[in-house]
Amino acid sequence: MSIVTDAIKEIMNLSINSFVTNNSAIASKVEPLEQVIDDLQKKLKSMHILRLQNGECTIELGFIFTDLLANYERVSDHCSNIAVYTIQL
């Protein structure tokens, strides 16, 4: 989780910085990071399913975990949209 959290912080910093400075070079770094976050989310979900199957996690905690991952995914998508907008300008 700490890796994907750090990636979210980085993508937010890149997106905001590129938008504020109108820097398309910085904005171009956002999309590859967004793909990494997508891949991390899929990997973390798969690992969570294995933990559920092995009885190492509860459904209740799983709801919180998957909700957090979905929100991270949403944030990275928004950052990608900001970067695309910045590049188009």
mmCIF file of C-alpha atoms in Angstrom:
data_model
loop_
_atom_site.group_PDB
_atom_site.id
_atom_site.type_symbol
_atom_site.label_atom_id
_atom_site.label_comp_id
_atom_site.label_asym_id
_atom_site.label_seq_id
_atom_site.Cartn_x
_atom_site.Cartn_y
_atom_site.Cartn_z
ATOM 1 C CA MET A 1 0.000 0.000 0.000
ATOM 2 C CA SER A 2 2.835 2.400 0.740
ATOM 3 C CA ILE A 3 4.133 2.065 -2.821
ATOM 4 C CA VAL A 4 0.811 2.978 -4.416
ATOM 5 C CA THR A 5 0.346 5.793 -1.870
ATOM 6 C CA ASP A 6 3.735 7.219 -2.817
ATOM 7 C CA ALA A 7 2.826 6.906 -6.500
ATOM 8 C CA ILE A 8 -0.409 8.825 -5.893
ATOM 9 C CA LYS A 9 1.510 11.590 -4.126
ATOM 10 C CA GLU A 10 3.961 11.764 -7.028
ATOM 11 C CA ILE A 11 1.280 11.846 -9.735
ATOM 12 C CA MET A 12 -0.577 14.581 -7.882
ATOM 13 C CA ASN A 13 2.589 16.667 -7.545
ATOM 14 C CA LEU A 14 3.419 16.222 -11.229
ATOM 15 C CA SER A 15 -0.109 17.083 -12.354
ATOM 16 C CA ILE A 16 -0.444 20.160 -10.196
ATOM 17 C CA ASN A 17 3.041 21.382 -11.035
ATOM 18 C CA SER A 18 2.515 20.887 -14.771
ATOM 19 C CA PHE A 19 -0.819 22.708 -14.672
ATOM 20 C CA VAL A 20 0.372 25.636 -12.557
ATOM 21 C CA THR A 21 3.516 26.148 -14.634
ATOM 22 C CA ASN A 22 1.824 25.169 -17.925
ATOM 23 C CA ASN A 23 4.675 22.737 -18.534
ATOM 24 C CA SER A 24 3.851 19.999 -21.027
ATOM 25 C CA ALA A 25 7.186 18.222 -20.405
ATOM 26 C CA ILE A 26 6.191 17.606 -16.795
ATOM 27 C CA ALA A 27 2.663 16.696 -17.869
ATOM 28 C CA SER A 28 4.030 14.024 -20.201
ATOM 29 C CA LYS A 29 5.399 12.155 -17.163
ATOM 30 C CA VAL A 30 1.912 11.706 -15.702
ATOM 31 C CA GLU A 31 0.436 9.120 -18.077
ATOM 32 C CA PRO A 32 3.181 6.495 -17.623
ATOM 33 C CA LEU A 33 2.812 6.849 -13.855
ATOM 34 C CA GLU A 34 -0.965 6.502 -14.203
ATOM 35 C CA GLN A 35 -0.411 3.167 -15.964
ATOM 36 C CA VAL A 36 1.877 2.031 -13.138
ATOM 37 C CA ILE A 37 -0.841 2.912 -10.621
ATOM 38 C CA ASP A 38 -3.392 0.933 -12.671
ATOM 39 C CA ASP A 39 -1.079 -2.081 -12.647
ATOM 40 C CA LEU A 40 -0.435 -1.756 -8.919
ATOM 41 C CA GLN A 41 -4.159 -1.589 -8.231
ATOM 42 C CA LYS A 42 -4.773 -4.801 -10.191
ATOM 43 C CA LYS A 43 -1.910 -6.553 -8.397
ATOM 44 C CA LEU A 44 -3.112 -5.421 -4.958
ATOM 45 C CA LYS A 45 -6.667 -6.583 -5.701
ATOM 46 C CA SER A 46 -5.375 -10.002 -6.769
ATOM 47 C CA MET A 47 -3.306 -10.292 -3.613
ATOM 48 C CA HIS A 48 -6.340 -9.290 -1.550
ATOM 49 C CA ILE A 49 -8.462 -12.023 -3.139
ATOM 50 C CA LEU A 50 -5.807 -14.572 -2.205
ATOM 51 C CA ARG A 51 -5.815 -13.291 1.390
ATOM 52 C CA LEU A 52 -9.596 -13.644 1.509
ATOM 53 C CA GLN A 53 -9.428 -17.184 0.131
ATOM 54 C CA ASN A 54 -6.805 -18.118 2.714
ATOM 55 C CA GLY A 55 -8.804 -16.588 5.563
ATOM 56 C CA GLU A 56 -6.101 -13.997 6.225
ATOM 57 C CA CYS A 57 -8.488 -11.055 5.762
ATOM 58 C CA THR A 58 -12.132 -10.311 6.501
ATOM 59 C CA ILE A 59 -14.781 -9.124 4.097
ATOM 60 C CA GLU A 60 -15.296 -6.001 6.202
ATOM 61 C CA LEU A 61 -11.640 -4.992 5.946
ATOM 62 C CA GLY A 62 -11.748 -5.921 2.282
ATOM 63 C CA PHE A 63 -14.459 -3.343 1.630
ATOM 64 C CA ILE A 64 -12.279 -0.623 3.109
ATOM 65 C CA PHE A 65 -9.243 -1.813 1.168
ATOM 66 C CA THR A 66 -10.990 -2.033 -2.204
ATOM 67 C CA ASP A 67 -12.723 1.298 -1.630
ATOM 68 C CA LEU A 68 -9.363 2.931 -0.961
ATOM 69 C CA LEU A 69 -7.896 1.374 -4.103
ATOM 70 C CA ALA A 70 -10.856 2.592 -6.171
ATOM 71 C CA ASN A 71 -10.392 6.113 -4.826
ATOM 72 C CA TYR A 72 -6.673 6.016 -5.619
ATOM 73 C CA GLU A 73 -7.541 4.904 -9.141
ATOM 74 C CA ARG A 74 -9.993 7.784 -9.474
ATOM 75 C CA VAL A 75 -7.372 10.288 -8.302
ATOM 76 C CA SER A 76 -4.831 9.005 -10.818
ATOM 77 C CA ASP A 77 -7.423 9.224 -13.613
ATOM 78 C CA HIS A 78 -8.162 12.842 -12.697
ATOM 79 C CA CYS A 79 -4.447 13.616 -12.673
ATOM 80 C CA SER A 80 -4.152 12.073 -16.117
ATOM 81 C CA ASN A 81 -7.000 14.273 -17.357
ATOM 82 C CA ILE A 82 -5.268 17.374 -15.975
ATOM 83 C CA ALA A 83 -2.027 16.397 -17.692
ATOM 84 C CA VAL A 84 -3.748 15.780 -21.035
ATOM 85 C CA TYR A 85 -5.459 19.162 -20.754
ATOM 86 C CA THR A 86 -2.122 20.833 -19.976
ATOM 87 C CA ILE A 87 -0.472 19.178 -22.989
ATOM 88 C CA GLN A 88 -3.351 20.210 -25.278
ATOM 89 C CA LEU A 89 -2.989 23.842 -24.243
#
